[in-house]
Every structure is written in C-alpha cells, then in structure tokens.
JSON list of C-alpha atoms in Angstrom, two decimals:
[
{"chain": "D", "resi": 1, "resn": "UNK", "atom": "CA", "xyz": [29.36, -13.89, -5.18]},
{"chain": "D", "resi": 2, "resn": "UNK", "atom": "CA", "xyz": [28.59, -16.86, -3.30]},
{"chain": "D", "resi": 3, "resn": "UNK", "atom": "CA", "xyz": [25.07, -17.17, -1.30]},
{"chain": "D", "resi": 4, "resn": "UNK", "atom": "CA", "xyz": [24.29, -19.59, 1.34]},
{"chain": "D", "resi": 5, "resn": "UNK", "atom": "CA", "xyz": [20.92, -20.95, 1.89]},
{"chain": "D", "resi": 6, "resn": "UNK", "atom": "CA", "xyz": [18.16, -18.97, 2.93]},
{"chain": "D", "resi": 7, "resn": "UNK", "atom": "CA", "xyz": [19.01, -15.98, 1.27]},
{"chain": "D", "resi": 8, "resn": "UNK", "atom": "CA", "xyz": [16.05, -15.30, -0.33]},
{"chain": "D", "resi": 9, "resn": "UNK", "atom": "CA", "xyz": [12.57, -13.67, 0.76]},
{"chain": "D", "resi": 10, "resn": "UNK", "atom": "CA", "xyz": [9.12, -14.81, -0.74]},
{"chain": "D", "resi": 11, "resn": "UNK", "atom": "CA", "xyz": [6.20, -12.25, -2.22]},
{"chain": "D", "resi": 12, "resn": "UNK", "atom": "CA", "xyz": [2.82, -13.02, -2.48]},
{"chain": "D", "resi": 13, "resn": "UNK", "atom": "CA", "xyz": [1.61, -13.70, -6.17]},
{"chain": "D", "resi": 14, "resn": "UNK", "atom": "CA", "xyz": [-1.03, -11.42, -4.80]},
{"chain": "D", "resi": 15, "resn": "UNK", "atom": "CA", "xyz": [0.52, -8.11, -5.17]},
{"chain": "D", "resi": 16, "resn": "UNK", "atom": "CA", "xyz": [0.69, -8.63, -8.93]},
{"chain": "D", "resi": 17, "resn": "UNK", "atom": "CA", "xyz": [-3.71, -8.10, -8.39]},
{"chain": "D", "resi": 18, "resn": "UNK", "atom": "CA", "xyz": [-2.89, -4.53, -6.77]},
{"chain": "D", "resi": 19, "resn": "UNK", "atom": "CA", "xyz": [-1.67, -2.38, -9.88]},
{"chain": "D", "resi": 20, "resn": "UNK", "atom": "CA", "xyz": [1.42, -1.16, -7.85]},
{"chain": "D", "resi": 21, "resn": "UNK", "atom": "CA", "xyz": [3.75, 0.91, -9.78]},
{"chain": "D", "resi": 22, "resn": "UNK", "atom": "CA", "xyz": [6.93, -0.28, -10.39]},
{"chain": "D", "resi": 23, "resn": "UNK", "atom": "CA", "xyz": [8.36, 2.14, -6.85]},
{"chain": "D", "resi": 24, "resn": "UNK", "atom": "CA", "xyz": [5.76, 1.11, -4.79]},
{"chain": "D", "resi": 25, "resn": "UNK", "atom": "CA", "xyz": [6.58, -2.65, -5.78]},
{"chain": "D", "resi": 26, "resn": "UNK", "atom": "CA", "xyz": [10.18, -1.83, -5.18]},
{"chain": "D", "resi": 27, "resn": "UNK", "atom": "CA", "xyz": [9.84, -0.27, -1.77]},
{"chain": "D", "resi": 28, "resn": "UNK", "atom": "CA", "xyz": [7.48, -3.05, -0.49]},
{"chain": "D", "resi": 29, "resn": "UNK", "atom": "CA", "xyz": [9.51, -6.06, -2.13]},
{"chain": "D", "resi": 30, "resn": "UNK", "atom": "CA", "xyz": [12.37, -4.31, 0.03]},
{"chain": "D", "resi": 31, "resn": "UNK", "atom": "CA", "xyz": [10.56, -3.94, 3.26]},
{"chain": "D", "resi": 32, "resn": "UNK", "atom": "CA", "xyz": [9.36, -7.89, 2.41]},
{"chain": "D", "resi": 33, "resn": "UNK", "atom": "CA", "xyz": [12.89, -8.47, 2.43]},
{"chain": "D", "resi": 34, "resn": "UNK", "atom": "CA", "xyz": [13.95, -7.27, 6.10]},
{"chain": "D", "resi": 35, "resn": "UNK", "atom": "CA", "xyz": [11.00, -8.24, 7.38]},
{"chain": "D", "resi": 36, "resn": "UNK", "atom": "CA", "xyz": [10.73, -10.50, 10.82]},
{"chain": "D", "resi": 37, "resn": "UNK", "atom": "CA", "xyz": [8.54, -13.32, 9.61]},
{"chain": "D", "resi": 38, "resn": "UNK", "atom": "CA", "xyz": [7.08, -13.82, 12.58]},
{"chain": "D", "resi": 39, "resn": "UNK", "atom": "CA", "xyz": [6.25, -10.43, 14.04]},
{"chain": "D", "resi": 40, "resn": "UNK", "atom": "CA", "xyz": [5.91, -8.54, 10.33]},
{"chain": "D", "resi": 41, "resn": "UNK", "atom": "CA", "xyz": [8.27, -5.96, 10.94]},
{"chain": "D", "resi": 42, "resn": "UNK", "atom": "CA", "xyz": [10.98, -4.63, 10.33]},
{"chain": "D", "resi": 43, "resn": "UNK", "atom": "CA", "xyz": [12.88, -0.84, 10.72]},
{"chain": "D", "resi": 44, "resn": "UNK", "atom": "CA", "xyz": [14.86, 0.37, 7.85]},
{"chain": "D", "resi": 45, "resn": "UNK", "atom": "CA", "xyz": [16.09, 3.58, 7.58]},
{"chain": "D", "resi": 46, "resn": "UNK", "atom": "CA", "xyz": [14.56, 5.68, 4.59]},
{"chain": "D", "resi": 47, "resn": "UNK", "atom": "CA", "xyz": [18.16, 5.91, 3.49]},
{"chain": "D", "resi": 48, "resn": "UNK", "atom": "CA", "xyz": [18.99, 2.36, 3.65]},
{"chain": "D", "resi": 49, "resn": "UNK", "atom": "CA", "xyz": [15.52, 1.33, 1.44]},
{"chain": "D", "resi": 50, "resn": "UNK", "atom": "CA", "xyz": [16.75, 4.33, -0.87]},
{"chain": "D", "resi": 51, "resn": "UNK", "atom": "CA", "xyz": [20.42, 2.83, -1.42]},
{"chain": "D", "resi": 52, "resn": "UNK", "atom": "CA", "xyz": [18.72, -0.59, -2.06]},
{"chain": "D", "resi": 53, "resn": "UNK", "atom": "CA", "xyz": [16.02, 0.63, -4.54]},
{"chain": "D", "resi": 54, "resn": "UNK", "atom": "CA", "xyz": [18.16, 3.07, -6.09]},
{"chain": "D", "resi": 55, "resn": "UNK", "atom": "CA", "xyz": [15.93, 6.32, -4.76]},
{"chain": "D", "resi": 56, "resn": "UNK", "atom": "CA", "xyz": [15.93, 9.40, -3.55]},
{"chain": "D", "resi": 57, "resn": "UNK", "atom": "CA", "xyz": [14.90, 9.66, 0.46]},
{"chain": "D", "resi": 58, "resn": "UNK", "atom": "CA", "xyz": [11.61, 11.90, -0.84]},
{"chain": "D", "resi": 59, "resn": "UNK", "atom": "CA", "xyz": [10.80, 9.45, -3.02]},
{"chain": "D", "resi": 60, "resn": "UNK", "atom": "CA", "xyz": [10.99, 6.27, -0.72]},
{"chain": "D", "resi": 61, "resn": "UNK", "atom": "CA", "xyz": [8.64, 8.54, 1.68]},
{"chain": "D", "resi": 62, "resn": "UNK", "atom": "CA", "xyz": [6.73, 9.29, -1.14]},
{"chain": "D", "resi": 63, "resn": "UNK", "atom": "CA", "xyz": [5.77, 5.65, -1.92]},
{"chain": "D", "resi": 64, "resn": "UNK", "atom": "CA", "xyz": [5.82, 4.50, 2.00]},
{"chain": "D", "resi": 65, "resn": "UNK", "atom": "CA", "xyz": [2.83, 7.05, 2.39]},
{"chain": "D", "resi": 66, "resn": "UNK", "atom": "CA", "xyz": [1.31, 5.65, -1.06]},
{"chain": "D", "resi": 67, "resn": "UNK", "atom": "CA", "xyz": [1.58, 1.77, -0.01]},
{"chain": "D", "resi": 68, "resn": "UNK", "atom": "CA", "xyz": [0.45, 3.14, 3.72]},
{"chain": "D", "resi": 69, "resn": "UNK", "atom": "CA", "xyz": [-2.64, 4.61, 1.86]},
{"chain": "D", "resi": 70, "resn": "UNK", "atom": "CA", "xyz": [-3.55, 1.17, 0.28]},
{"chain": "D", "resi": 71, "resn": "UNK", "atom": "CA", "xyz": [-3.56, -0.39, 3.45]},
{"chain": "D", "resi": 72, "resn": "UNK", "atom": "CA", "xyz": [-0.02, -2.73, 2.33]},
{"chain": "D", "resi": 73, "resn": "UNK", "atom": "CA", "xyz": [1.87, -1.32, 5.51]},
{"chain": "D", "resi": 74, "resn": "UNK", "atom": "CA", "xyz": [1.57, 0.88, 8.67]},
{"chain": "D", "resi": 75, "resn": "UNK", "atom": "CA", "xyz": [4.78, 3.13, 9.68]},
{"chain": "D", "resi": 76, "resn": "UNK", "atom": "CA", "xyz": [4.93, 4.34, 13.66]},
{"chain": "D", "resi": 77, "resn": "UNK", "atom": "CA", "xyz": [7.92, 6.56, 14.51]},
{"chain": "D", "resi": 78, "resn": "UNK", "atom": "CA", "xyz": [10.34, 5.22, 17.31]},
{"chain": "D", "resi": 79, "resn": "UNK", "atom": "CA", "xyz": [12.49, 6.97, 19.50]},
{"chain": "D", "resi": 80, "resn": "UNK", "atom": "CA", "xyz": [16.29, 6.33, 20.66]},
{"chain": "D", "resi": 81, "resn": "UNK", "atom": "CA", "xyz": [17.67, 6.73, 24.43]},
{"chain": "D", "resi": 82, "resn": "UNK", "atom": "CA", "xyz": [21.39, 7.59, 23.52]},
{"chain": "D", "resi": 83, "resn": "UNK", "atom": "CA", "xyz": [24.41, 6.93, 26.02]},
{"chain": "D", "resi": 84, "resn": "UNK", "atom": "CA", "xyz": [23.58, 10.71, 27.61]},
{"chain": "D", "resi": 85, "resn": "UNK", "atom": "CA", "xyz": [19.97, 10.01, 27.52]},
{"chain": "D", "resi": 86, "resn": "UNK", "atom": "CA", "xyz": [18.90, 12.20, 25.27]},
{"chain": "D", "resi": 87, "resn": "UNK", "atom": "CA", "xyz": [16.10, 11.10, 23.38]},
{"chain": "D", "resi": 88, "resn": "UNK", "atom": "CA", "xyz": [16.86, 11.06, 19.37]},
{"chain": "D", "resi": 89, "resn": "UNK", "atom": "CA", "xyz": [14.23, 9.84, 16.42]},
{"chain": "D", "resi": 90, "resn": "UNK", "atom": "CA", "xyz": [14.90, 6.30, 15.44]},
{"chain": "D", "resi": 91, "resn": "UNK", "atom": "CA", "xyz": [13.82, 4.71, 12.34]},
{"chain": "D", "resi": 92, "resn": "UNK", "atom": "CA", "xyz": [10.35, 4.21, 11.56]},
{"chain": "D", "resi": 93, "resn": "UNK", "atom": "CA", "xyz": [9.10, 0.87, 11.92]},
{"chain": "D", "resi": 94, "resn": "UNK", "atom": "CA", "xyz": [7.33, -0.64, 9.47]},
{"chain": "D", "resi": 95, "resn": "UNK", "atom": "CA", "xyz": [4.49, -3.81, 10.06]},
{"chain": "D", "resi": 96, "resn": "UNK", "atom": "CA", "xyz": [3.33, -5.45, 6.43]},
{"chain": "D", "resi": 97, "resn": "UNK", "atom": "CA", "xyz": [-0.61, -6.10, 6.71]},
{"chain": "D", "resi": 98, "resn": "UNK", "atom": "CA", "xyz": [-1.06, -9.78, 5.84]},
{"chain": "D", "resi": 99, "resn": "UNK", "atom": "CA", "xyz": [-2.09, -9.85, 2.02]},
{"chain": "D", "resi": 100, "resn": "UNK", "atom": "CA", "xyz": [-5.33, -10.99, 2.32]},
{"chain": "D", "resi": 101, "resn": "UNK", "atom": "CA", "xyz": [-6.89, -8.44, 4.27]},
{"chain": "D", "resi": 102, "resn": "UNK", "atom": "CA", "xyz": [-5.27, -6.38, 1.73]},
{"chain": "D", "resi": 103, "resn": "UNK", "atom": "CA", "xyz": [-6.59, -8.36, -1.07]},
{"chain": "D", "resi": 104, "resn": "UNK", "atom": "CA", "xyz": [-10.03, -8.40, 0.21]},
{"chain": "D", "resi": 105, "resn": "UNK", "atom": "CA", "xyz": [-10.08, -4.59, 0.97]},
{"chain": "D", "resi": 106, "resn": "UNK", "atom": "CA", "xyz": [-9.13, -4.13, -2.83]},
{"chain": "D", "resi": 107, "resn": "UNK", "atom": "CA", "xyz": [-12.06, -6.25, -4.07]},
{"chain": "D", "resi": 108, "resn": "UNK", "atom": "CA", "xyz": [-14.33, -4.35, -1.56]},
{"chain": "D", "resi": 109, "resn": "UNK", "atom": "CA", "xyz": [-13.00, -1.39, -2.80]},
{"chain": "D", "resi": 110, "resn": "UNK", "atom": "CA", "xyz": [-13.37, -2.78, -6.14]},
{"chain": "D", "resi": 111, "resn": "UNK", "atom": "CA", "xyz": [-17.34, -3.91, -5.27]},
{"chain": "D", "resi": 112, "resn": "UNK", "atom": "CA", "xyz": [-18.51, -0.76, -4.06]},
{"chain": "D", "resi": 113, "resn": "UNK", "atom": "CA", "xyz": [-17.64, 1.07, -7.39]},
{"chain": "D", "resi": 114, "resn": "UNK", "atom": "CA", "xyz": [-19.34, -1.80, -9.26]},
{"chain": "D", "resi": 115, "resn": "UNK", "atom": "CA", "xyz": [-22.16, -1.24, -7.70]},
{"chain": "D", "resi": 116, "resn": "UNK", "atom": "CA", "xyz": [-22.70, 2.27, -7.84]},
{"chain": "D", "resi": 117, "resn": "UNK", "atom": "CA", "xyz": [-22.04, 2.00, -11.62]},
{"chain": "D", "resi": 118, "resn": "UNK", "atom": "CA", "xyz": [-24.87, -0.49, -11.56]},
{"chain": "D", "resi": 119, "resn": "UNK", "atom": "CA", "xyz": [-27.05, 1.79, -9.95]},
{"chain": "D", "resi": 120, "resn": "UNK", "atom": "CA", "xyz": [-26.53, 4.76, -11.85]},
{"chain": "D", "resi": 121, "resn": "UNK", "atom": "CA", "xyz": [-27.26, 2.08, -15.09]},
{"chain": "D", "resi": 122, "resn": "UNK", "atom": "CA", "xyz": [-30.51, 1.05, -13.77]},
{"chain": "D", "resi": 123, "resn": "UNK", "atom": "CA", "xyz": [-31.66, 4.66, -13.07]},
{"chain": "D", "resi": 124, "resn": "UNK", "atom": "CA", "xyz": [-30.72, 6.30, -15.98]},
{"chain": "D", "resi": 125, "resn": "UNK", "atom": "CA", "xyz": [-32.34, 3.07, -18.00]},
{"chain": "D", "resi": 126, "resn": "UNK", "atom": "CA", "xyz": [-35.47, 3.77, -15.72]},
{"chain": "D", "resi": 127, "resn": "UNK", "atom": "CA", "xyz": [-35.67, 7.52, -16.42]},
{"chain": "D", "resi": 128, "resn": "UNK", "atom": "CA", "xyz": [-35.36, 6.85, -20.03]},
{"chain": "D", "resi": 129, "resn": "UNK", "atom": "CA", "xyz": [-38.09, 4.50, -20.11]},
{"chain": "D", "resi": 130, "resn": "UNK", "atom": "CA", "xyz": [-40.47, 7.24, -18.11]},
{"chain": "D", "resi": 131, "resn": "UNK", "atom": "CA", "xyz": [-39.32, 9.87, -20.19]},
{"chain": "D", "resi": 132, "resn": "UNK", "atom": "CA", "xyz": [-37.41, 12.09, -18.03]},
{"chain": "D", "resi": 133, "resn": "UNK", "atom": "CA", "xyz": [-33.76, 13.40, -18.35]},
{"chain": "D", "resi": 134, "resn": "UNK", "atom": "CA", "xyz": [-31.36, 11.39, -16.35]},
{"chain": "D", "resi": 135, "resn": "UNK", "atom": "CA", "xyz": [-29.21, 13.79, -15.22]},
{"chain": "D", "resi": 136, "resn": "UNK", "atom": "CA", "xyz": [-26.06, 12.17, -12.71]},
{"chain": "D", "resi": 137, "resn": "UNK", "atom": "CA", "xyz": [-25.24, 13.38, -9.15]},
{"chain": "D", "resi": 138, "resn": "UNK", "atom": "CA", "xyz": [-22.39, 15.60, -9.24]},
{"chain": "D", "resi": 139, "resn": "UNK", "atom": "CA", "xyz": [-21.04, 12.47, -6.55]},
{"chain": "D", "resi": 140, "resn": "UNK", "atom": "CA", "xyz": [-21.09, 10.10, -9.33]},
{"chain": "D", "resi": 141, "resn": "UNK", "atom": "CA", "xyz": [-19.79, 12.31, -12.27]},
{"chain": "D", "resi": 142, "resn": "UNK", "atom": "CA", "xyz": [-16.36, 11.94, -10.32]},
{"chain": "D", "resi": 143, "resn": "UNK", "atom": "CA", "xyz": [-16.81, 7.83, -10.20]}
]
C-alpha cells in the first residue's frame, strides 16, 4: 500500500492524562481523524466509525455519549433535503472541544474532589481531638 504525504492525523499527548478506555480512545482517535482542522468537525456516520474501529453501531453510540459526557466532543443531529424534498436524518455532526479546556475541566474536576477529601480530613481530625464521633455526610460516603 503506498501513502502519499499527509496521510496522517495528530493526537494530543494529552488524552493519555484522561484514563479513556481503550473504545473511547478508538472512537475519538477516529473522529480526530476526519476531522476539519480548521472548523473541528467532522460527520461520520455511526456505521462508518463502527467499520473503522471494528464495533458494533450500539457500541460506537455508546462511547460517543461517554466521550460527550467528559466534555471531549459535542454531537448535534442534521437533517437532509432529498431530490423530492423530503426531509431525512443526516449524520450527526461531531465538533472536538479543544484539549485544553478539556484538560483543565479534568483537573477541576480532579481539584474539587481533593478538596473535599481535605475537608472531611480536617474535620474528622478536629472531632477527634474534641472528643466527639466523626460521623461522614451520607454526600461524602459516596466520594
């Protein structure tokens, strides 16, 4: 197989930071890849990223919806005029958030549970040294 030049599509050393399973990873690397550089988007079919990643249709919606929930990408349905102008469903389109907005999200994320664990430390240190039983919020058991 021969390739000419500029067949090839970058990803940020950043997504390595983001614990993405090895779908999610897939699916975004993918999108990466038909991606307009300039604009960020692109509009694959769910059964075109499933041939290339070697999934299932549920499954590519499956991790859309998880790398949607982590802020990597936002998905807006589009519609199709066809030549009787009916309206049809068109692909979805796809726009990657730029990676460090996404980054710093994660460490705010990241932050906020840091801090709450800190907090609960320093109260249940300070109950202790009063005497009392510290006994956690059922909000932080879950943390």
């Amino acid at each position: 197989m021969k390739y000419g030049s500029g067949n090839f599509f970058s990803l940020p050393n950043e997504i390595f930071l983001l614990g993405l399973n090895a779908g999610e990873l897939a699916v975004y690397s993918f999108l990466r890849r038909c991606e307009n550089r300039k604009t960020h988007q692109c509009w694959p079919s769910v059964k075109t990223i499933g041939q290339a990643v070697r999934m299932s249709e549920n499954t590519v919606r499956k991790y859309i919806h998880q790398l949607e929930e982590r802020g990597l990408i936002v998905s807006e349905p589009t519609t199709v005029t066809t030549k009787s102008s009916g309206r049809r469903n068109g692909n979805l389109l796809f726009t990657l958030s730029p990676i460090g907005e996404v980054i710093d999200e994660y460490y705010g994320q990241q932050m906020a549970v840091l801090e709450q664990t800190s907090a609960r430390q320093r109260a249940q240190r300070k109950a202790e040294k009063s005497g009392v039983e510290f006994v956690p919020s059922v909000r932080d058991q879950g943390a």
